Coordinates of C-alpha atoms and ligand atoms in Angstrom, one line a residue:
X1 CA 91.9 47.6 107.4
X2 CA 95.7 48.3 107.6
X3 CA 98.2 47.2 110.2
X4 CA 98.0 49.4 113.3
X5 CA 101.1 51.5 114.0
X6 CA 100.1 52.9 117.4
X7 CA 100.2 50.8 120.5
X8 CA 96.5 50.0 120.7
X9 CA 97.0 47.6 123.6
X10 CA 98.2 50.5 125.7
X11 CA 95.5 53.1 124.9
X12 CA 92.2 53.1 126.8
X13 CA 89.3 51.7 124.7
X14 CA 87.2 54.8 125.1
X15 CA 89.7 56.8 123.1
X16 CA 88.9 54.9 119.9
X17 CA 85.9 52.6 120.5
X18 CA 82.6 54.1 119.5
X19 CA 79.7 54.2 121.9
X20 CA 77.5 51.1 121.4
X21 CA 73.9 51.3 120.0
X22 CA 71.8 51.2 122.1
X23 CA 74.0 52.6 124.9
X24 CA 73.7 52.9 128.6
X25 CA 76.2 54.2 131.1
X26 CA 77.4 56.4 133.9
X27 CA 80.0 59.0 134.5
X28 CA 81.2 58.6 138.0
X29 CA 83.3 61.2 139.8
X30 CA 85.5 60.3 142.8
X31 CA 87.4 62.3 145.4
X32 CA 90.7 61.1 146.8
X33 CA 91.1 62.0 150.5
X34 CA 94.1 59.8 151.1
X35 CA 96.8 59.3 148.5
X36 CA 97.6 55.7 149.4
X37 CA 93.9 54.8 149.0
X38 CA 93.9 56.6 145.7
X39 CA 96.8 54.4 144.4
X40 CA 95.1 51.3 145.7
X41 CA 91.8 52.2 143.9
X42 CA 93.7 52.7 140.6
X43 CA 95.6 49.5 141.1
X44 CA 92.4 47.6 141.6
X45 CA 90.6 49.3 138.6
X46 CA 93.5 48.9 136.1
X47 CA 92.9 45.3 135.2
X48 CA 89.2 46.1 134.4
X49 CA 90.0 48.9 131.9
X50 CA 89.8 47.7 128.3
X51 CA 92.5 48.6 125.8
X52 CA 91.8 49.8 122.3
X53 CA 93.1 46.6 120.7
X54 CA 90.5 45.5 118.2
X55 CA 88.5 48.7 119.0
X56 CA 86.5 48.3 115.8
X57 CA 84.9 45.1 117.0
X58 CA 81.6 45.5 118.8
X59 CA 82.1 45.4 122.6
X60 CA 79.4 45.1 125.2
X61 CA 80.6 46.9 128.4
X62 CA 83.7 48.7 129.4
X63 CA 85.1 51.4 131.7
X64 CA 87.7 54.1 131.2
X65 CA 89.5 56.0 134.0
X66 CA 90.9 59.6 133.9
X67 CA 92.5 61.8 136.5
X68 CA 92.3 65.6 136.9
X69 CA 95.2 67.8 137.9
X70 CA 93.7 68.1 141.4
X71 CA 93.5 64.3 141.4
X72 CA 97.2 64.0 140.5
X73 CA 98.0 66.3 143.4
X74 CA 95.8 64.3 145.7
X75 CA 97.6 61.2 144.6
X76 CA 100.9 62.8 145.6
X77 CA 102.5 63.0 142.2
X78 CA 106.0 64.7 142.6
X79 CA 106.2 68.4 141.8
X80 CA 108.3 67.9 138.6
X81 CA 105.6 65.7 137.2
X82 CA 102.8 68.1 138.2
X83 CA 104.7 70.9 136.6
X84 CA 105.1 69.0 133.3
X85 CA 101.3 69.3 132.6
X86 CA 100.2 72.2 130.4
X87 CA 99.0 75.2 132.3
X88 CA 95.4 75.1 131.1
X89 CA 95.2 71.6 132.6
X90 CA 96.8 72.6 135.8
X91 CA 94.5 75.5 136.5
X92 CA 91.5 73.6 135.3
X93 CA 88.5 74.3 133.1
X94 CA 86.8 76.8 135.4
X95 CA 89.9 79.0 135.7
X96 CA 90.1 79.1 131.9
X97 CA 86.5 80.4 131.6
X98 CA 87.6 83.6 129.8
X99 CA 89.7 81.7 127.3
X100 CA 86.7 79.3 126.8
X101 CA 84.2 82.1 126.6
X102 CA 82.3 80.4 129.4
X103 CA 80.6 83.6 130.4
X104 CA 77.1 84.8 131.4
X105 CA 74.8 81.8 131.9
X106 CA 77.8 79.5 131.2
X107 CA 80.0 81.2 133.8
X108 CA 81.5 78.7 136.3
X109 CA 79.7 80.6 139.1
X110 CA 76.5 79.3 137.7
X111 CA 77.7 75.7 137.3
X112 CA 76.5 72.8 139.4
X113 CA 78.4 73.0 142.7
X114 CA 80.2 69.7 141.9
X115 CA 82.3 71.2 139.2
X116 CA 85.2 73.7 139.1
X117 CA 86.2 73.5 142.7
X118 CA 89.0 70.9 142.5
X119 CA 86.9 68.2 144.1
X120 CA 86.6 65.8 141.2
X121 CA 89.8 63.8 141.2
X122 CA 89.1 60.6 139.3
X123 CA 86.5 60.3 136.5
X124 CA 85.2 56.9 135.5
X125 CA 83.1 56.3 132.4
X126 CA 81.1 53.1 132.0
X127 CA 79.7 52.3 128.6
X128 CA 77.5 49.4 127.8
X129 CA 75.0 48.0 125.2
X130 CA 72.5 46.7 127.7
X131 CA 71.0 47.8 131.0
X132 CA 72.0 44.6 132.8
X133 CA 75.6 44.8 131.7
X134 CA 75.7 48.5 132.6
X135 CA 74.6 47.8 136.1
X136 CA 77.0 45.0 136.4
X137 CA 80.0 47.1 135.3
X138 CA 79.1 50.0 137.6
X139 CA 78.7 47.5 140.4
X140 CA 82.1 46.1 139.6
X141 CA 83.7 49.5 139.7
X142 CA 82.0 50.2 143.1
X143 CA 83.4 46.9 144.3
X144 CA 86.9 48.2 143.9
X145 CA 86.1 50.7 146.6
X146 CA 85.3 48.0 149.2
X147 CA 87.0 48.6 152.5
X148 CA 88.9 51.5 151.0
X149 CA 88.7 54.5 153.2
X150 CA 90.0 57.6 151.6
X151 CA 88.3 57.5 148.2
X152 CA 84.7 58.5 147.9
X153 CA 82.0 58.8 145.2
X154 CA 81.1 62.4 144.6
X155 CA 78.5 62.0 141.9
X156 CA 77.1 59.4 139.6
X157 CA 75.6 60.8 136.3
X158 CA 73.7 58.2 134.4
X159 CA 73.2 58.5 130.7
X160 CA 71.6 56.5 128.0
X161 CA 70.4 56.4 124.4
X162 CA 67.2 58.3 123.7
X163 CA 64.5 56.7 121.5
X164 CA 65.6 56.6 117.9
X165 CA 69.2 57.3 118.9
X166 CA 68.4 61.1 119.0
X167 CA 70.2 63.6 121.1
X168 CA 68.8 66.1 123.6
X169 CA 67.5 68.4 120.8
X170 CA 66.1 65.5 118.7
X171 CA 68.9 65.0 116.2
X172 CA 70.8 61.8 115.4
X173 CA 74.4 62.4 116.5
X174 CA 77.7 60.7 116.9
X175 CA 78.0 60.4 113.1
X176 CA 81.3 62.1 112.3
X177 CA 84.6 61.4 114.0
X178 CA 88.0 62.3 112.9
X179 CA 89.9 59.5 111.1
X180 CA 93.2 58.7 112.7
X181 CA 96.4 57.4 111.1
X182 CA 97.9 54.1 112.2
X183 CA 94.9 52.8 114.2
X184 CA 94.2 49.8 111.9
X185 CA 91.0 51.0 110.2
X186 CA 90.7 52.9 107.0
X187 CA 88.5 56.0 107.0
X188 CA 84.8 55.8 106.1
X189 CA 83.7 57.7 103.0
X190 CA 83.7 61.4 103.9
X191 CA 85.9 61.1 107.0
X192 CA 88.7 62.7 105.1
X193 CA 92.4 61.9 105.1
X194 CA 93.5 60.2 108.3
X195 CA 94.9 62.7 110.8
X196 CA 98.3 62.0 112.5
X197 CA 97.9 60.0 115.6
X198 CA 99.9 62.5 117.7
X199 CA 97.0 65.0 117.4
X200 CA 95.0 62.6 119.6
X201 CA 97.4 60.4 121.5
X202 CA 100.7 61.5 123.2
X203 CA 104.0 60.0 122.0
X204 CA 103.4 60.1 118.3
X205 CA 104.1 62.8 115.7
X206 CA 101.2 65.2 115.1
X207 CA 100.3 67.1 112.0
X208 CA 103.3 69.3 112.4
X209 CA 105.6 66.3 112.3
X210 CA 106.6 66.4 115.9
X211 CA 105.1 64.8 119.0
X212 CA 103.5 67.2 121.6
X213 CA 105.2 67.6 125.0
X214 CA 104.1 64.8 127.3
X215 CA 103.6 64.9 131.1
X216 CA 106.7 63.3 132.7
X217 CA 108.0 60.7 133.3
X218 CA 107.4 59.1 129.9
X219 CA 105.6 56.1 131.4
X220 CA 102.9 58.5 132.6
X221 CA 102.5 60.5 129.4
X222 CA 103.0 58.0 126.6
X223 CA 99.8 56.7 125.0
X224 CA 97.8 59.0 127.2
X225 CA 95.5 61.8 126.2
X226 CA 93.4 64.7 127.6
X227 CA 89.7 64.7 128.0
X228 CA 87.5 67.8 128.2
X229 CA 84.4 66.8 130.2
X230 CA 81.4 69.2 129.5
X231 CA 77.9 68.9 130.8
X232 CA 75.1 70.8 129.0
X233 CA 71.5 71.4 130.0
X234 CA 69.3 71.5 126.8
X235 CA 66.6 74.1 126.9
X236 CA 64.1 72.1 125.0
X237 CA 61.2 74.6 125.5
X238 CA 63.2 77.5 124.2
X239 CA 64.4 75.5 121.2
X240 CA 60.9 74.3 120.3
X241 CA 59.4 77.8 120.8
X242 CA 62.1 79.2 118.4
X243 CA 61.1 76.6 115.8
X244 CA 57.4 77.4 116.2
X245 CA 58.1 81.1 115.8
X246 CA 60.0 80.4 112.6
X247 CA 57.9 77.7 111.0
X248 CA 54.1 77.4 110.7
X249 CA 54.0 73.8 109.7
X250 CA 56.0 70.8 110.9
X251 CA 57.8 70.7 107.5
X252 CA 58.9 74.3 107.9
X253 CA 60.1 73.8 111.4
X254 CA 62.1 70.7 110.4
X255 CA 63.6 72.7 107.6
X256 CA 64.8 75.4 110.0
X257 CA 66.0 72.7 112.5
X258 CA 68.0 71.1 109.7
X259 CA 69.5 74.5 108.6
X260 CA 70.8 75.1 112.2
X261 CA 72.8 71.9 112.3
X262 CA 73.5 71.2 108.6
X263 CA 71.8 67.8 108.9
X264 CA 68.2 66.8 109.0
X265 CA 67.2 65.3 112.4
X266 CA 67.6 61.9 110.8
X267 CA 71.3 62.6 110.2
X268 CA 71.0 63.1 106.5
X269 CA 73.3 65.9 105.5
X270 CA 71.9 69.0 103.8
X271 CA 74.7 68.9 101.2
X272 CA 73.3 65.6 99.9
X273 CA 69.7 66.1 100.7
X274 CA 69.1 69.8 100.4
X275 CA 65.3 70.0 100.0
X276 CA 63.8 67.1 101.9
X277 CA 64.8 64.7 104.6
X278 CA 66.1 61.3 103.5
X279 CA 66.1 59.0 106.6
X280 CA 67.6 56.1 104.7
X281 CA 70.6 58.3 103.8
X282 CA 70.8 59.5 107.5
X283 CA 71.0 55.9 108.7
X284 CA 73.6 54.7 106.3
X285 CA 77.2 55.1 107.7
X286 CA 78.7 54.6 104.3
X287 CA 76.8 57.5 102.8
X288 CA 75.7 59.9 105.6
X289 CA 79.1 61.5 106.0
X290 CA 80.3 61.2 102.5
X291 CA 80.4 64.9 101.5
X292 CA 82.5 68.0 101.5
X293 CA 81.4 71.6 100.8
X294 CA 83.0 72.0 97.3
X295 CA 79.6 72.0 95.7
X296 CA 78.1 74.4 98.2
X297 CA 80.4 77.3 98.2
X298 CA 77.6 79.8 98.8
X299 CA 76.2 77.9 101.8
X300 CA 72.8 77.5 100.1
X301 CA 72.6 73.9 101.2
X302 CA 74.5 73.8 104.5
X303 CA 74.6 77.4 105.8
X304 CA 78.1 78.6 106.7
X305 CA 77.0 79.2 110.2
X306 CA 75.4 75.8 110.9
X307 CA 76.7 73.7 113.7
X308 CA 78.5 71.0 111.7
X309 CA 80.1 73.4 109.1
X310 CA 81.5 75.5 112.0
X311 CA 82.7 72.5 113.9
X312 CA 84.4 70.9 110.9
X313 CA 84.5 73.3 107.9
X314 CA 86.0 70.5 105.8
X315 CA 87.0 72.2 102.6
X316 CA 85.1 75.5 103.1
X317 CA 87.2 78.5 102.2
X318 CA 87.7 80.3 105.5
X319 CA 88.1 84.1 105.9
X320 CA 90.7 83.3 108.6
X321 CA 93.0 80.7 107.2
X322 CA 93.8 77.7 109.4
X323 CA 94.4 74.0 108.9
X324 CA 91.2 72.3 109.9
X325 CA 93.0 69.0 110.8
X326 CA 94.7 70.6 113.8
X327 CA 91.4 71.5 115.4
X328 CA 89.7 68.2 115.6
X329 CA 88.4 66.4 118.7
X330 CA 87.2 62.9 119.2
X331 CA 83.7 63.3 120.6
X332 CA 82.0 60.8 123.0
X333 CA 78.6 62.4 123.3
X334 CA 76.0 60.9 125.7
X335 CA 72.5 62.1 126.5
X336 CA 70.9 62.2 130.0
X337 CA 67.5 62.9 131.4
X338 CA 64.1 63.1 129.8
X339 CA 64.1 62.5 126.0
X340 CA 63.5 65.3 123.6
X341 CA 59.8 66.0 122.8
X342 CA 59.0 68.4 120.0
X343 CA 55.7 69.3 121.6
X344 CA 57.1 70.7 124.8
X345 CA 56.9 74.5 124.5
X346 CA 56.7 75.8 128.1
X347 CA 59.4 77.6 130.0
X348 CA 59.2 74.8 132.6
X349 CA 60.5 72.5 129.8
X350 CA 63.8 74.5 129.9
X351 CA 64.5 73.5 133.4
X352 CA 63.8 69.8 133.1
X353 CA 67.0 67.9 133.9
X354 CA 68.2 66.7 130.5
X355 CA 70.9 67.4 128.0
X356 CA 74.2 66.1 126.8
X357 CA 77.5 65.2 128.3
X358 CA 80.6 65.1 126.2
X359 CA 84.1 63.7 126.5
X360 CA 86.2 65.7 124.1
X361 CA 89.4 63.7 123.5
X362 CA 92.7 65.0 122.1
X363 CA 96.4 65.2 122.9
X364 CA 95.8 69.0 123.2
X365 CA 92.1 69.0 124.2
X366 CA 92.5 72.2 126.2
X367 CA 94.0 74.3 123.4
X368 CA 91.6 72.9 120.8
X369 CA 88.5 73.6 123.0
X370 CA 89.7 77.1 123.6
X371 CA 90.3 77.6 119.9
X372 CA 86.8 76.2 119.0
X373 CA 85.0 78.3 121.6
X374 CA 86.8 81.5 120.7
X375 CA 87.0 81.2 116.9
X376 CA 84.4 78.8 115.6
X377 CA 81.6 78.8 118.3
X378 CA 81.2 82.2 119.8
X379 CA 82.2 84.2 116.7
X380 CA 81.4 84.4 113.1
X381 CA 84.3 86.3 111.5
X382 CA 86.1 83.1 110.2
X383 CA 83.2 82.6 107.8
X384 CA 82.4 86.3 107.2
X385 CA 79.4 86.2 109.7
X386 CA 80.6 88.9 112.1
X387 CA 79.2 88.4 115.6
X388 CA 76.9 85.5 114.7
X389 CA 77.5 82.5 116.9
X390 CA 76.9 78.7 116.7
X391 CA 73.1 78.3 116.8
X392 CA 73.3 75.1 118.8
X393 CA 76.0 75.6 121.3
X394 CA 76.8 79.3 121.1
X395 CA 76.1 81.6 124.1
X396 CA 73.7 84.0 122.6
X397 CA 73.2 87.7 123.3
X398 CA 69.8 89.5 123.1
X399 CA 68.7 89.8 119.5
X400 CA 70.8 87.0 118.1
X401 CA 69.9 85.7 114.7
X402 CA 71.0 83.0 112.2
X403 CA 71.7 83.6 108.5
X404 CA 70.3 81.1 105.9
X405 CA 71.9 81.9 102.5
X406 CA 69.4 81.6 99.7
X407 CA 68.5 83.1 96.3
X408 CA 67.6 85.8 95.6
X409 CA 68.1 87.1 99.2
X410 CA 69.4 85.5 102.3
X411 CA 66.9 84.7 105.1
X412 CA 67.6 85.7 108.7
X413 CA 65.9 83.8 111.5
X414 CA 65.6 85.8 114.7
X415 CA 65.0 84.7 118.2
X416 CA 68.1 82.4 118.6
X417 CA 68.7 81.8 122.3
X418 CA 71.3 79.9 124.2
X419 CA 69.7 76.5 123.6
X420 CA 72.4 74.5 125.5
X421 CA 73.6 75.9 128.8
X422 CA 76.9 74.7 130.2
X423 CA 76.3 73.2 133.7
X424 CA 79.9 72.4 134.4
X425 CA 83.1 70.8 133.2
X426 CA 86.6 69.5 134.1
X427 CA 89.8 68.6 132.4
X428 CA 91.1 65.1 132.9
X429 CA 94.1 63.1 131.7
X430 CA 93.3 59.6 130.4
X431 CA 96.5 57.6 131.0
X432 CA 97.7 54.5 129.1
X433 CA 97.1 51.1 130.8
X434 CA 100.8 51.0 131.8
X435 CA 100.5 54.5 133.3
X436 CA 97.4 53.4 135.3
X437 CA 99.4 50.4 136.7
X438 CA 102.3 52.7 137.4
X439 CA 100.1 55.1 139.3
X440 CA 98.6 52.1 141.1
X441 CA 102.0 51.0 142.3
X442 CA 103.3 54.5 142.9
X443 CA 105.4 54.9 146.1
X444 CA 105.5 58.4 147.5
Ligands
HEM501 C1 74.2 69.7 123.6 C2 75.0 70.2 122.7 C3 75.2 69.7 121.3 C4 74.3 69.3 120.4 C5 72.7 69.2 120.5 C6 75.0 68.9 119.2 C7 74.5 68.3 118.0 C8 75.2 67.8 117.0 C9 74.7 67.2 115.8 C10 73.2 66.8 115.6 C11 75.7 66.9 115.0 C12 75.6 66.1 113.6 C13 75.8 64.7 113.7 C14 77.2 64.2 113.9 O1 78.1 64.4 113.0 O2 77.5 63.6 114.9 C15 76.9 67.3 115.6 C16 78.2 67.2 115.1 C17 79.3 67.7 115.6 N1 79.3 68.4 116.8 FE1 77.8 68.9 118.1 N2 76.3 69.1 119.4 C18 76.5 69.7 120.7 C19 77.6 70.1 121.3 C20 78.8 70.1 120.7 C21 80.0 70.7 121.2 C22 80.1 71.4 122.6 C23 81.0 70.5 120.3 C24 82.4 71.0 120.4 C25 83.0 71.9 121.2 C26 80.5 69.9 119.2 C27 81.2 69.5 118.1 C28 80.7 68.8 117.0 C29 81.5 68.3 115.9 C30 83.0 68.4 115.7 C31 80.6 67.6 115.0 C32 81.0 66.9 113.7 C33 81.0 67.9 112.6 C34 81.4 67.2 111.3 O3 82.5 66.6 111.3 O4 80.7 67.4 110.3 N3 79.1 69.6 119.4 N4 76.6 67.9 116.8

């Protein structure tokens, strides 16, 4: 622990607080038809939004609130304020599909109709550690709509922890998060040097030494951050069929599955457990992230193209040089729908409603997401892998493969498909608690 330097009592809890275990919750989207009603809704919600003060202490139930650009317009924010948001935020995630490489099956024209049409104005996220408290907190949020005509619920997407805390493809997740400077907690082993708070929260210096531009006025921008909301459908049948095509025994299949991510499904990293799973290691937060790639410069443990090495290359020597610390996102991943089952092989299993919903949080979430999609997900040149894409979240072309470096010759596994299809997404701004109150009392 070290004394916090950022204004934790101003920042929404979800920015820093980890999801509980077990977790239950809902993402709720609202539309504002009447600006005054929108202000009133925010005014009522604000006292129920937890701050990040003491974020490291276990919490049982909380909500966070974020607003899209269309939402700010619907709330009647003045033009000079609206114009002060970055362009990618203003036009929205769907309009940035090219920059995000959201093409083919991931193209916004294939998204669920709810997304990408400027309808989602306010996003509310409810997290809880028990089913009862989750229901209570969602009910509390709904209560704030009582007698309020002019704000309506567009959609409620429930989520919850799957058995064994596994995600929609059967892996333990939520392990690594970027460490942040000045938030009161020292990094866990392997988290790396703390990154400047301004990379994640507006109003503080970032890695370049200067704060990023904030939406205006200051009361609106300071201690706020951006959220990229992305909903993925997991094609469990395709993923399992791929594993079966590349592994005759369960052990062989688990080995290929581990190589795709860089961790065994238990969470144990391949850099520390290269030959066999070590569930005790996977479960230990003081050990399961305590590695870099210095001892694996040929990718023989964690392949260069595996999901976690792409998403956070740590100290890997990259063909295209960049500072890894300026491309980090805080991830709040949540799973929804039917739990993963390794025995489901049918094509029907691909269409079962299940997958993962992420909140990607950063003071420049739009730019970071575009960078990740263009450079580290749907490409391989930065690690000398040409056209090869991220095997977990890449959008794959016909004939895609994945390279597993090994001695004496590398192995190529074929038949990689798009295992997670994007079903929709939106950009939101998650204001500080003062900004929420300011919006609540806003006079047009
Ligand atoms: C449904 C889709 C996805 C699945 C199944 C998945 C799975 C995983 C798993 C199993 C891990 C390792 C455990 C951990 O550190 O939490 C992981 C880590 C990670 N994932 Fe994903 N992921 C998905 C989508 C995404 C997306 C869309 C992004 C970013 C655009 C992303 C970014 C990351 C990052 C940054 C890490 C941590 C890497 C590290 O620091 O070592 N993931 N993911």
